[in-house]
Structure formats: structure tokens, C-alpha cells
Amino acid sequence: MPKIKKVSYILAIVLSVIYLLWRVFFAIPWHAHIFTLIFALLLVGSEIFSSFTAYVLIIFRLIRADKTQKLEIPEFDLQQPIPKIDVIIVTHNEEVSLLRKTVNAATFMDYPDKSKVNIVISDDGNRPEVRELAKEYQVNYVTMEKNKHAKAGNINNALEQLDAPLFAILDADMMPFSNFLTSSVPFFTENFAELEENPDHTKPIGFVQTPQSFYNADIFQFNLFLQDAVVNEQDFFSRDVNVLNGSNGHALFTGSNAVFLREIVDKVGGFPTDTITEDFELGTKINSEGYISIATREPVSSGITPVDIKSVIKQRTRWARGVIQSCRNMHIFTNPKITLLNRIILINTWLYWWSFSRRLIYIAAPLLYALFKVQVVNANFWILMIVWAPGYFLLHFVLGDTSSNIRNERWGESRKLSLLHICLFQLFWNQSGSKLRNLR
């Protein structure tokens, strides 16, 4: 990375920190009504948390820029043993026509020795039509009765009947490309060789996460007719942020399209059943045991994303509740087995799912002054522009510069202009009031 870019990144953080210090020590109305003070503190807290998420992204890009750009999928070393792998297609009540596409695609996956690929349909619904589908494609079928632990219970039941050293997880709608295995398993074979040569300085790989990719338009692309103008709204995390997490050895497992080392999954007790986001918690447990995780950038599978509001809200609510629940289960703030870098990533993820509350505060702050003259920021407009504007605009420039062409940070978690709105309201409201008084 050019030195001038590094300087601008560091300067953006410094100016932003100066602004936050000014906000805390000089712009909080400490002598205001208790309601005003509480809201003012909530606003400052929201700004600090928003800045933290931006700092994490910038700092990670500073220290890992070269590594993420040079991430290449290794080639199979045919001199090394080719490992067996179980490919588990997880299904509950999906339509057989949808499942058929995934099973069919799985049978066309490339592998140096296809006899070592065991495709398994794991169906906790015990459906005869799915059993027939497995027989038609000559793949294995695993079922169970009275599953009480949803997807995690379904996968754990399948793992009890399988024994390959590697296994892959695919959702029922996630059709793997022919290069799915050749784009993920070589990381493990290369790692196995490195562990043999230098076990003291090589960390074992726990899992490789490939991107979540979709062949239909997401809710924004579909309803705004922007399929050709913007990328899928999950791409920023899957193909950018999580790749950055993986460059630090702590990619997050996102539920599908991943290949695992069986021994570490057994070591941590299988897929967690005490959370509704077993994927997120399992990945954290694997990293906590000293195993690293990698995320790749190029899609090697494709599925269906919800396009109606009800389904999207249900999906995101489950993700939010599950991540917060898993963070509590894992004690991410105090767990001594979680490394500093992993703790930062997990805290950043935890904060992301509370961002809705920050947005509500940002929206409410200027409205409180406009409607009720509740002043939650003790600041003059021009002082604010001197202290706030340089850091804000430089930070936005840096965030735009550090983001890839997949998407940029402002799509997902843009910094808010609430303080500027508040002071603009104050400035123009006061000017308008002064003019009205003069007219009278």
C-alpha cells in the first residue's frame, strides 16, 4: 500500500478520535433535563460504536491489505494423499424440485479422485420422495425421527454416521459449482503438508468458508429494478469483510458452502444446539481452540435469497437474535480462549446487530430539536464544522478507498450526519425565529 494512503488512513482515525473526545468533554449538555442528558449520552455512545466499526475495517485493511489481495487458491498436490470428503446437503421441508437442482449439481463437482467424494442428503423429515431422489442420483440418504435441534441436530445426526476427515455443508438451495471442492479442499491438503514439515509454527485450518452467492435478485435489486446496477446486498460481508476476517485467521462460518476438518468439529462437541445461529457459534468455538478459518472471495456455489419483506425480516431477526445469543453463550468479552483479534471481530459483529438502535437514535436526535427544541448537543454550528467535518469527510474518503469494487462500507453502515442536522436545525430555526420576532 502506498505510504500516502497509509498516512491518510491514520490521519482519518486521529481526526475522528479528536472529534469524539471533543464530543465527550465539551458537547454534552450535562446540566440539562435528565431526559435530554440520557438521550445525549445515547447519541455519543452511538457515535463511538459507529466509529469503532469503521476503525476495525480501516485497521484490518492497513495490516492485511497485501495478504487479502494475494489470497490464491492452492493447487492440489497429487504427490500428497487426496482426502476423503463427505458432502452433506441439509434439508428439512424444502421442495424436492429445489433439492434436485442441488443434488444434481453436487454430482458434477470436480475432484482428483471422485471415489473419495461421498454425497449425502441429510433429511430430518424422513420423506419417501427425498429417499427416492437419493436413490435416483445414487447418493446416500440419512434421516432421523423427532429432531428437536433443527439444522444443528440434523447435521449432528448425519456426522454420527459418517467418518471422512473432511466434510462440506450445503443448504438445500445452494447449488455447488463444479469447482467447489477444488477451490476449498486444497487449502487443507497444503495445510496438512505444512503441519508435517513445521508443526510448531503452523496453525491447523478448521474450516474454509466460500462466499454466499445467489442467482436471483435480492429484495433491493428486485424491487428497485437494480439487478444490473448494484450487487447483492450480502456481497459486502461475504466477499469483502469476511475475506478480511479470514486474512486474520478468523473468518466467520455463515451456515453453508463451507468445508470443515472433522476432528475439530468433534473436539468442540459438534454443531451447537443451544443457539439459533449454530453456524456463527461453531466457527467461534473452532477458532477458540487455536484452529484458523479462511474465507475465499470468488463464488463457487449459488442459491436463492428471499425477496419479500416478511421473509427478509424473519431471516434478519433470526440472525440478530442468534448472534447475540451465541455471543452470550461464548462470553466474547471475557472468554480467555478467544484471541484479541478474534474478540475484536466478534465484538464488531455483535455491535452490527445492534445498529438498528443507533439508527433510531440518529433519526430521532434532529427531530427532537426541530419539534420540541430539545438540544442534545451543546455546540455551535461553526465550531462543529471545524472539529467534526475534517475527520468525518476524510474518514468517508478512506472507507470508500479501502472498499473493494464489490461494495463499499457506506452501503451497509454509513456514518450518520445527525450532529450536522441538529446544528443546522438550531442555526436556521434560531435565524427564522429572530426574523419573525423582528417582523412583529
C-alpha positions as semicolon CSV with decimal commas, in nm:
position;residue;x (nm);y (nm);z (nm)
1;M;0,000;0,000;0,000
2;P;0,142;0,346;-0,090
3;K;0,271;0,549;0,205
4;I;0,038;0,842;0,131
5;K;-0,262;0,610;0,166
6;K;-0,137;0,479;0,498
7;V;-0,091;0,835;0,622
8;S;-0,444;0,933;0,513
9;Y;-0,591;0,625;0,686
10;I;-0,411;0,701;1,011
11;L;-0,497;1,072;0,989
12;A;-0,864;0,989;0,938
13;I;-0,868;0,787;1,260
14;V;-0,675;1,055;1,454
15;L;-0,907;1,338;1,345
16;S;-1,211;1,124;1,418
17;V;-1,081;1,042;1,768
18;I;-1,019;1,413;1,832
19;Y;-1,378;1,483;1,736
20;L;-1,509;1,210;1,968
21;L;-1,303;1,347;2,257
22;W;-1,449;1,692;2,191
23;R;-1,797;1,541;2,186
24;V;-1,748;1,369;2,521
25;F;-1,581;1,653;2,708
26;F;-1,730;1,968;2,553
27;A;-2,058;1,896;2,371
28;I;-2,269;1,700;2,620
29;P;-2,536;1,914;2,796
30;W;-2,450;1,792;3,149
31;H;-2,682;2,039;3,321
32;A;-2,985;1,970;3,102
33;H;-3,303;1,787;3,196
34;I;-3,245;1,419;3,281
35;F;-3,426;1,303;2,965
36;T;-3,212;1,529;2,747
37;L;-2,894;1,412;2,919
38;I;-2,981;1,044;2,878
39;F;-3,054;1,089;2,509
40;A;-2,735;1,294;2,465
41;L;-2,531;1,013;2,620
42;L;-2,704;0,757;2,398
43;L;-2,616;0,968;2,095
44;V;-2,249;0,992;2,196
45;G;-2,239;0,619;2,263
46;S;-2,387;0,551;1,920
47;E;-2,123;0,766;1,755
48;I;-1,844;0,589;1,942
49;F;-1,974;0,244;1,843
50;S;-2,019;0,352;1,480
51;S;-1,665;0,486;1,475
52;F;-1,534;0,163;1,628
53;T;-1,676;-0,044;1,342
54;A;-1,514;0,192;1,092
55;Y;-1,179;0,178;1,274
56;V;-1,181;-0,202;1,272
57;L;-1,234;-0,207;0,897
58;I;-0,961;0,051;0,830
59;I;-0,703;-0,102;1,065
60;F;-0,760;-0,452;0,932
61;R;-0,713;-0,325;0,578
62;L;-0,394;-0,146;0,682
63;I;-0,235;-0,453;0,836
64;R;-0,374;-0,712;0,595
65;A;-0,402;-0,531;0,261
66;D;-0,133;-0,732;0,085
67;K;-0,245;-1,065;0,227
68;T;-0,609;-1,032;0,113
69;Q;-0,505;-0,921;-0,235
70;K;-0,267;-1,216;-0,269
71;L;-0,508;-1,482;-0,142
72;E;-0,483;-1,756;-0,400
73;I;-0,639;-2,100;-0,405
74;P;-0,360;-2,358;-0,396
75;E;-0,340;-2,638;-0,647
76;F;-0,389;-3,000;-0,548
77;D;-0,052;-3,161;-0,485
78;L;-0,107;-3,503;-0,638
79;Q;0,202;-3,628;-0,453
80;Q;0,001;-3,588;-0,131
81;P;-0,283;-3,825;-0,034
82;I;-0,620;-3,700;-0,155
83;P;-0,853;-3,689;0,149
84;K;-1,200;-3,837;0,159
85;I;-1,481;-3,584;0,199
86;D;-1,847;-3,609;0,292
87;V;-2,068;-3,351;0,119
88;I;-2,375;-3,307;0,338
89;I;-2,681;-3,149;0,175
90;V;-2,906;-3,041;0,461
91;T;-3,281;-3,041;0,405
92;H;-3,589;-3,009;0,623
93;N;-3,906;-2,941;0,424
94;E;-3,780;-2,782;0,102
95;E;-3,947;-2,876;-0,225
96;V;-3,796;-3,179;-0,396
97;S;-3,768;-2,984;-0,722
98;L;-3,540;-2,734;-0,548
99;L;-3,339;-3,006;-0,374
100;R;-3,297;-3,190;-0,703
101;K;-3,103;-2,896;-0,850
102;T;-2,854;-2,904;-0,563
103;V;-2,808;-3,281;-0,568
104;N;-2,765;-3,282;-0,945
105;A;-2,505;-3,003;-0,927
106;A;-2,318;-3,186;-0,649
107;T;-2,272;-3,493;-0,867
108;F;-2,080;-3,282;-1,122
109;M;-1,821;-3,147;-0,876
110;D;-1,460;-3,199;-0,985
111;Y;-1,219;-3,389;-0,761
112;P;-0,892;-3,571;-0,830
113;D;-1,046;-3,897;-0,705
114;K;-1,425;-3,892;-0,724
115;S;-1,447;-4,223;-0,539
116;K;-1,348;-4,029;-0,227
117;V;-1,644;-3,791;-0,252
118;N;-1,946;-3,911;-0,055
119;I;-2,260;-3,706;-0,125
120;V;-2,520;-3,734;0,149
121;I;-2,874;-3,597;0,169
122;S;-2,946;-3,533;0,536
123;D;-3,325;-3,516;0,565
124;D;-3,475;-3,484;0,912
125;G;-3,825;-3,503;0,759
126;N;-3,789;-3,871;0,668
127;R;-3,966;-3,811;0,337
128;P;-4,007;-4,101;0,095
129;E;-3,979;-3,870;-0,207
130;V;-3,639;-3,745;-0,087
131;R;-3,524;-4,103;-0,031
132;E;-3,624;-4,177;-0,391
133;L;-3,433;-3,871;-0,509
134;A;-3,119;-4,002;-0,336
135;K;-3,167;-4,341;-0,499
136;E;-3,215;-4,177;-0,840
137;Y;-2,884;-3,990;-0,816
138;Q;-2,707;-4,277;-0,638
139;V;-2,614;-4,071;-0,334
140;N;-2,651;-4,163;0,032
141;Y;-2,958;-4,076;0,235
142;V;-2,958;-4,010;0,611
143;T;-3,271;-3,942;0,812
144;M;-3,388;-3,917;1,171
145;E;-3,706;-3,909;1,377
146;K;-3,827;-3,629;1,604
147;N;-3,544;-3,383;1,554
148;K;-3,551;-3,134;1,843
149;H;-3,248;-2,930;1,744
150;A;-3,333;-2,801;1,394
151;K;-3,046;-2,775;1,145
152;A;-2,777;-2,841;1,407
153;G;-2,948;-3,163;1,516
154;N;-2,987;-3,273;1,156
155;I;-2,616;-3,224;1,080
156;N;-2,502;-3,387;1,405
157;N;-2,713;-3,690;1,327
158;A;-2,551;-3,717;0,982
159;L;-2,200;-3,679;1,125
160;E;-2,260;-3,969;1,363
161;Q;-2,294;-4,193;1,056
162;L;-2,000;-4,052;0,859
163;D;-1,625;-4,069;0,911
164;A;-1,436;-3,882;0,637
165;P;-1,163;-3,644;0,764
166;L;-1,329;-3,353;0,581
167;F;-1,692;-3,265;0,529
168;A;-1,878;-2,990;0,344
169;I;-2,211;-2,832;0,436
170;L;-2,457;-2,722;0,168
171;D;-2,805;-2,585;0,223
172;A;-3,084;-2,744;0,019
173;D;-3,096;-2,450;-0,225
174;M;-2,718;-2,398;-0,260
175;M;-2,606;-2,549;-0,589
176;P;-2,229;-2,606;-0,588
177;F;-2,029;-2,521;-0,898
178;S;-1,805;-2,787;-1,048
179;N;-1,502;-2,621;-0,884
180;F;-1,649;-2,609;-0,531
181;L;-1,420;-2,880;-0,393
182;T;-1,114;-2,783;-0,593
183;S;-1,150;-2,426;-0,460
184;S;-1,162;-2,530;-0,092
185;V;-1,006;-2,870;-0,019
186;P;-0,654;-2,773;-0,147
187;F;-0,624;-2,532;0,148
188;F;-0,643;-2,835;0,375
189;T;-0,402;-3,056;0,178
190;E;-0,148;-2,773;0,171
191;N;-0,201;-2,719;0,543
192;F;-0,154;-3,092;0,614
193;A;0,184;-3,083;0,437
194;E;0,291;-2,769;0,627
195;L;0,192;-2,925;0,958
196;E;0,412;-3,225;0,884
197;E;0,710;-3,010;0,790
198;N;0,680;-2,743;1,059
199;P;0,419;-2,830;1,323
200;D;0,545;-2,576;1,578
201;H;0,490;-2,275;1,350
202;T;0,182;-2,383;1,156
203;K;-0,175;-2,350;1,275
204;P;-0,425;-2,611;1,157
205;I;-0,716;-2,498;0,939
206;G;-1,054;-2,564;1,098
207;F;-1,273;-2,463;0,805
208;V;-1,278;-2,281;0,473
209;Q;-1,579;-2,060;0,406
210;T;-1,668;-1,985;0,043
211;P;-1,897;-1,687;-0,032
212;Q;-2,273;-1,684;-0,008
213;S;-2,388;-1,625;-0,364
214;F;-2,737;-1,607;-0,516
215;Y;-2,876;-1,650;-0,865
216;N;-3,190;-1,444;-0,801
217;A;-3,210;-1,073;-0,727
218;D;-3,221;-0,969;-0,363
219;I;-3,505;-0,760;-0,218
220;F;-3,340;-0,429;-0,313
221;Q;-3,228;-0,533;-0,661
222;F;-3,566;-0,687;-0,737
223;N;-3,796;-0,414;-0,611
224;L;-3,584;-0,122;-0,734
225;F;-3,503;-0,285;-1,071
226;L;-3,131;-0,258;-1,000
227;Q;-3,011;-0,608;-1,084
228;D;-2,754;-0,471;-1,329
229;A;-2,662;-0,162;-1,128
230;V;-2,575;-0,297;-0,782
231;V;-2,453;-0,628;-0,645
232;N;-2,633;-0,849;-0,395
233;E;-2,660;-0,682;-0,056
234;Q;-2,482;-0,974;0,116
235;D;-2,176;-0,948;-0,105
236;F;-2,009;-0,678;0,105
237;F;-1,983;-0,915;0,401
238;S;-1,930;-1,248;0,222
239;R;-1,682;-1,135;-0,041
240;D;-1,511;-0,848;0,137
241;V;-1,544;-0,822;0,516
242;N;-1,531;-1,197;0,582
243;V;-1,232;-1,235;0,350
244;L;-1,065;-0,969;0,564
245;N;-1,160;-1,164;0,878
246;G;-1,012;-1,473;0,718
247;S;-0,684;-1,294;0,646
248;N;-0,655;-1,272;1,025
249;G;-0,738;-1,643;1,055
250;H;-1,087;-1,581;1,196
251;A;-1,340;-1,598;0,913
252;L;-1,698;-1,646;1,031
253;F;-1,897;-1,953;0,929
254;T;-2,213;-1,838;0,753
255;G;-2,416;-2,159;0,750
256;S;-2,346;-2,313;0,411
257;N;-2,083;-2,352;0,137
258;A;-1,805;-2,439;0,384
259;V;-1,562;-2,730;0,421
260;F;-1,462;-2,849;0,771
261;L;-1,191;-3,053;0,934
262;R;-1,387;-3,327;1,105
263;E;-1,155;-3,368;1,405
264;I;-1,204;-3,013;1,535
265;V;-1,581;-3,025;1,494
266;D;-1,584;-3,344;1,703
267;K;-1,350;-3,181;1,954
268;V;-1,586;-2,888;2,018
269;G;-1,886;-3,120;2,053
270;G;-2,039;-3,094;1,706
271;F;-2,278;-2,825;1,590
272;P;-2,411;-2,624;1,888
273;T;-2,777;-2,684;1,974
274;D;-2,813;-2,403;2,229
275;T;-2,850;-2,125;1,971
276;I;-3,044;-2,048;1,654
277;T;-2,721;-1,946;1,476
278;E;-2,524;-2,266;1,520
279;D;-2,301;-2,162;1,229
280;F;-2,169;-1,846;1,395
281;E;-2,115;-2,021;1,729
282;L;-1,943;-2,325;1,577
283;G;-1,695;-2,105;1,390
284;T;-1,615;-1,918;1,711
285;K;-1,561;-2,242;1,904
286;I;-1,325;-2,371;1,636
287;N;-1,119;-2,050;1,643
288;S;-1,114;-2,061;2,024
289;E;-0,937;-2,398;2,007
290;G;-0,648;-2,248;1,810
291;Y;-0,765;-2,351;1,462
292;I;-0,777;-2,086;1,192
293;S;-1,052;-2,026;0,938
294;I;-1,026;-1,885;0,586
295;A;-1,280;-1,711;0,362
296;T;-1,245;-1,703;-0,015
297;R;-1,372;-1,429;-0,246
298;E;-1,492;-1,596;-0,567
299;P;-1,836;-1,765;-0,553
300;V;-1,832;-2,142;-0,608
301;S;-2,199;-2,207;-0,538
302;S;-2,527;-2,026;-0,582
303;G;-2,862;-2,029;-0,406
304;I;-3,184;-1,838;-0,350
305;T;-3,223;-1,525;-0,140
306;P;-3,564;-1,407;-0,008
307;V;-3,726;-1,118;-0,195
308;D;-4,039;-1,047;0,009
309;I;-4,026;-0,822;0,313
310;K;-4,177;-1,075;0,553
311;S;-3,914;-1,338;0,474
312;V;-3,626;-1,089;0,490
313;I;-3,740;-0,955;0,828
314;K;-3,780;-1,309;0,962
315;Q;-3,433;-1,404;0,835
316;R;-3,257;-1,096;0,974
317;T;-3,440;-1,120;1,307
318;R;-3,320;-1,479;1,344
319;W;-2,964;-1,378;1,257
320;A;-2,967;-1,089;1,504
321;R;-3,118;-1,290;1,789
322;G;-2,889;-1,583;1,719
323;V;-2,564;-1,385;1,702
324;I;-2,645;-1,200;2,025
325;Q;-2,741;-1,531;2,187
326;S;-2,420;-1,701;2,068
327;C;-2,206;-1,408;2,185
328;R;-2,360;-1,452;2,528
329;N;-2,302;-1,828;2,518
330;M;-1,938;-1,779;2,419
331;H;-1,875;-1,493;2,670
332;I;-1,696;-1,298;2,398
333;F;-1,593;-1,016;2,632
334;T;-1,431;-1,236;2,897
335;N;-1,354;-1,579;2,744
336;P;-0,975;-1,627;2,787
337;K;-0,960;-1,873;2,493
338;I;-1,064;-1,603;2,246
339;T;-0,766;-1,418;2,100
340;L;-0,754;-1,039;2,081
341;L;-0,812;-1,025;1,704
342;N;-1,098;-1,273;1,722
343;R;-1,251;-1,083;2,013
344;I;-1,246;-0,761;1,810
345;I;-1,413;-0,936;1,515
346;L;-1,680;-1,088;1,739
347;I;-1,750;-0,762;1,924
348;N;-1,773;-0,583;1,589
349;T;-2,025;-0,845;1,471
350;W;-2,221;-0,814;1,794
351;L;-2,233;-0,435;1,758
352;Y;-2,350;-0,464;1,399
353;W;-2,670;-0,637;1,506
354;W;-2,743;-0,353;1,748
355;S;-2,703;-0,096;1,471
356;F;-3,080;-0,060;1,433
357;S;-3,094;0,112;1,773
358;R;-2,817;0,352;1,668
359;R;-3,008;0,438;1,353
360;L;-3,319;0,518;1,555
361;I;-3,115;0,750;1,778
362;Y;-2,958;0,922;1,476
363;I;-3,301;0,980;1,324
364;A;-3,461;1,099;1,647
365;A;-3,186;1,345;1,750
366;P;-3,253;1,624;1,497
367;L;-3,630;1,570;1,522
368;L;-3,622;1,630;1,896
369;Y;-3,481;1,977;1,839
370;A;-3,698;2,057;1,538
371;L;-4,023;1,958;1,709
372;F;-3,960;2,010;2,081
373;K;-3,645;2,229;2,095
374;V;-3,468;1,957;2,294
375;Q;-3,097;2,035;2,248
376;V;-2,897;1,713;2,291
377;V;-2,572;1,861;2,159
378;N;-2,418;2,162;2,327
379;A;-2,238;2,301;2,022
380;N;-2,218;2,594;1,789
381;F;-2,260;2,507;1,422
382;W;-1,930;2,662;1,312
383;I;-1,730;2,502;1,593
384;L;-1,883;2,171;1,494
385;M;-1,774;2,221;1,133
386;I;-1,416;2,289;1,244
387;V;-1,393;1,990;1,478
388;W;-1,622;1,739;1,309
389;A;-1,607;1,798;0,933
390;P;-1,236;1,721;0,861
391;G;-1,242;1,384;1,036
392;Y;-1,583;1,291;0,901
393;F;-1,513;1,357;0,534
394;L;-1,161;1,211;0,546
395;L;-1,300;0,900;0,717
396;H;-1,560;0,862;0,443
397;F;-1,296;0,905;0,177
398;V;-1,083;0,638;0,341
399;L;-1,374;0,397;0,379
400;G;-1,459;0,441;0,014
401;D;-1,096;0,396;-0,086
402;T;-1,045;0,082;0,124
403;S;-1,360;-0,087;-0,003
404;S;-1,340;-0,319;-0,299
405;N;-1,541;-0,283;-0,617
406;I;-1,787;-0,538;-0,476
407;R;-1,949;-0,286;-0,248
408;N;-1,839;-0,022;-0,004
409;E;-1,890;0,038;0,364
410;R;-2,143;0,315;0,314
411;W;-2,396;0,070;0,171
412;G;-2,405;-0,130;0,491
413;E;-2,325;0,103;0,779
414;S;-2,277;0,461;0,670
415;R;-2,175;0,716;0,927
416;K;-2,458;0,946;1,016
417;L;-2,495;1,320;0,969
418;S;-2,714;1,360;1,276
419;L;-2,499;1,619;1,453
420;L;-2,484;1,830;1,141
421;H;-2,862;1,801;1,110
422;I;-2,907;1,906;1,472
423;C;-2,689;2,212;1,440
424;L;-2,841;2,307;1,106
425;F;-3,183;2,292;1,267
426;Q;-3,058;2,504;1,555
427;L;-2,894;2,759;1,324
428;F;-3,182;2,804;1,082
429;W;-3,452;2,767;1,347
430;N;-3,290;3,041;1,553
431;Q;-3,245;3,261;1,246
432;S;-3,607;3,208;1,146
433;G;-3,723;3,283;1,497
434;S;-3,516;3,602;1,503
435;K;-3,670;3,721;1,172
436;L;-4,021;3,651;1,297
437;R;-3,954;3,848;1,614
438;N;-3,826;4,143;1,408
439;L;-4,137;4,136;1,190
440;R;-4,353;4,157;1,498
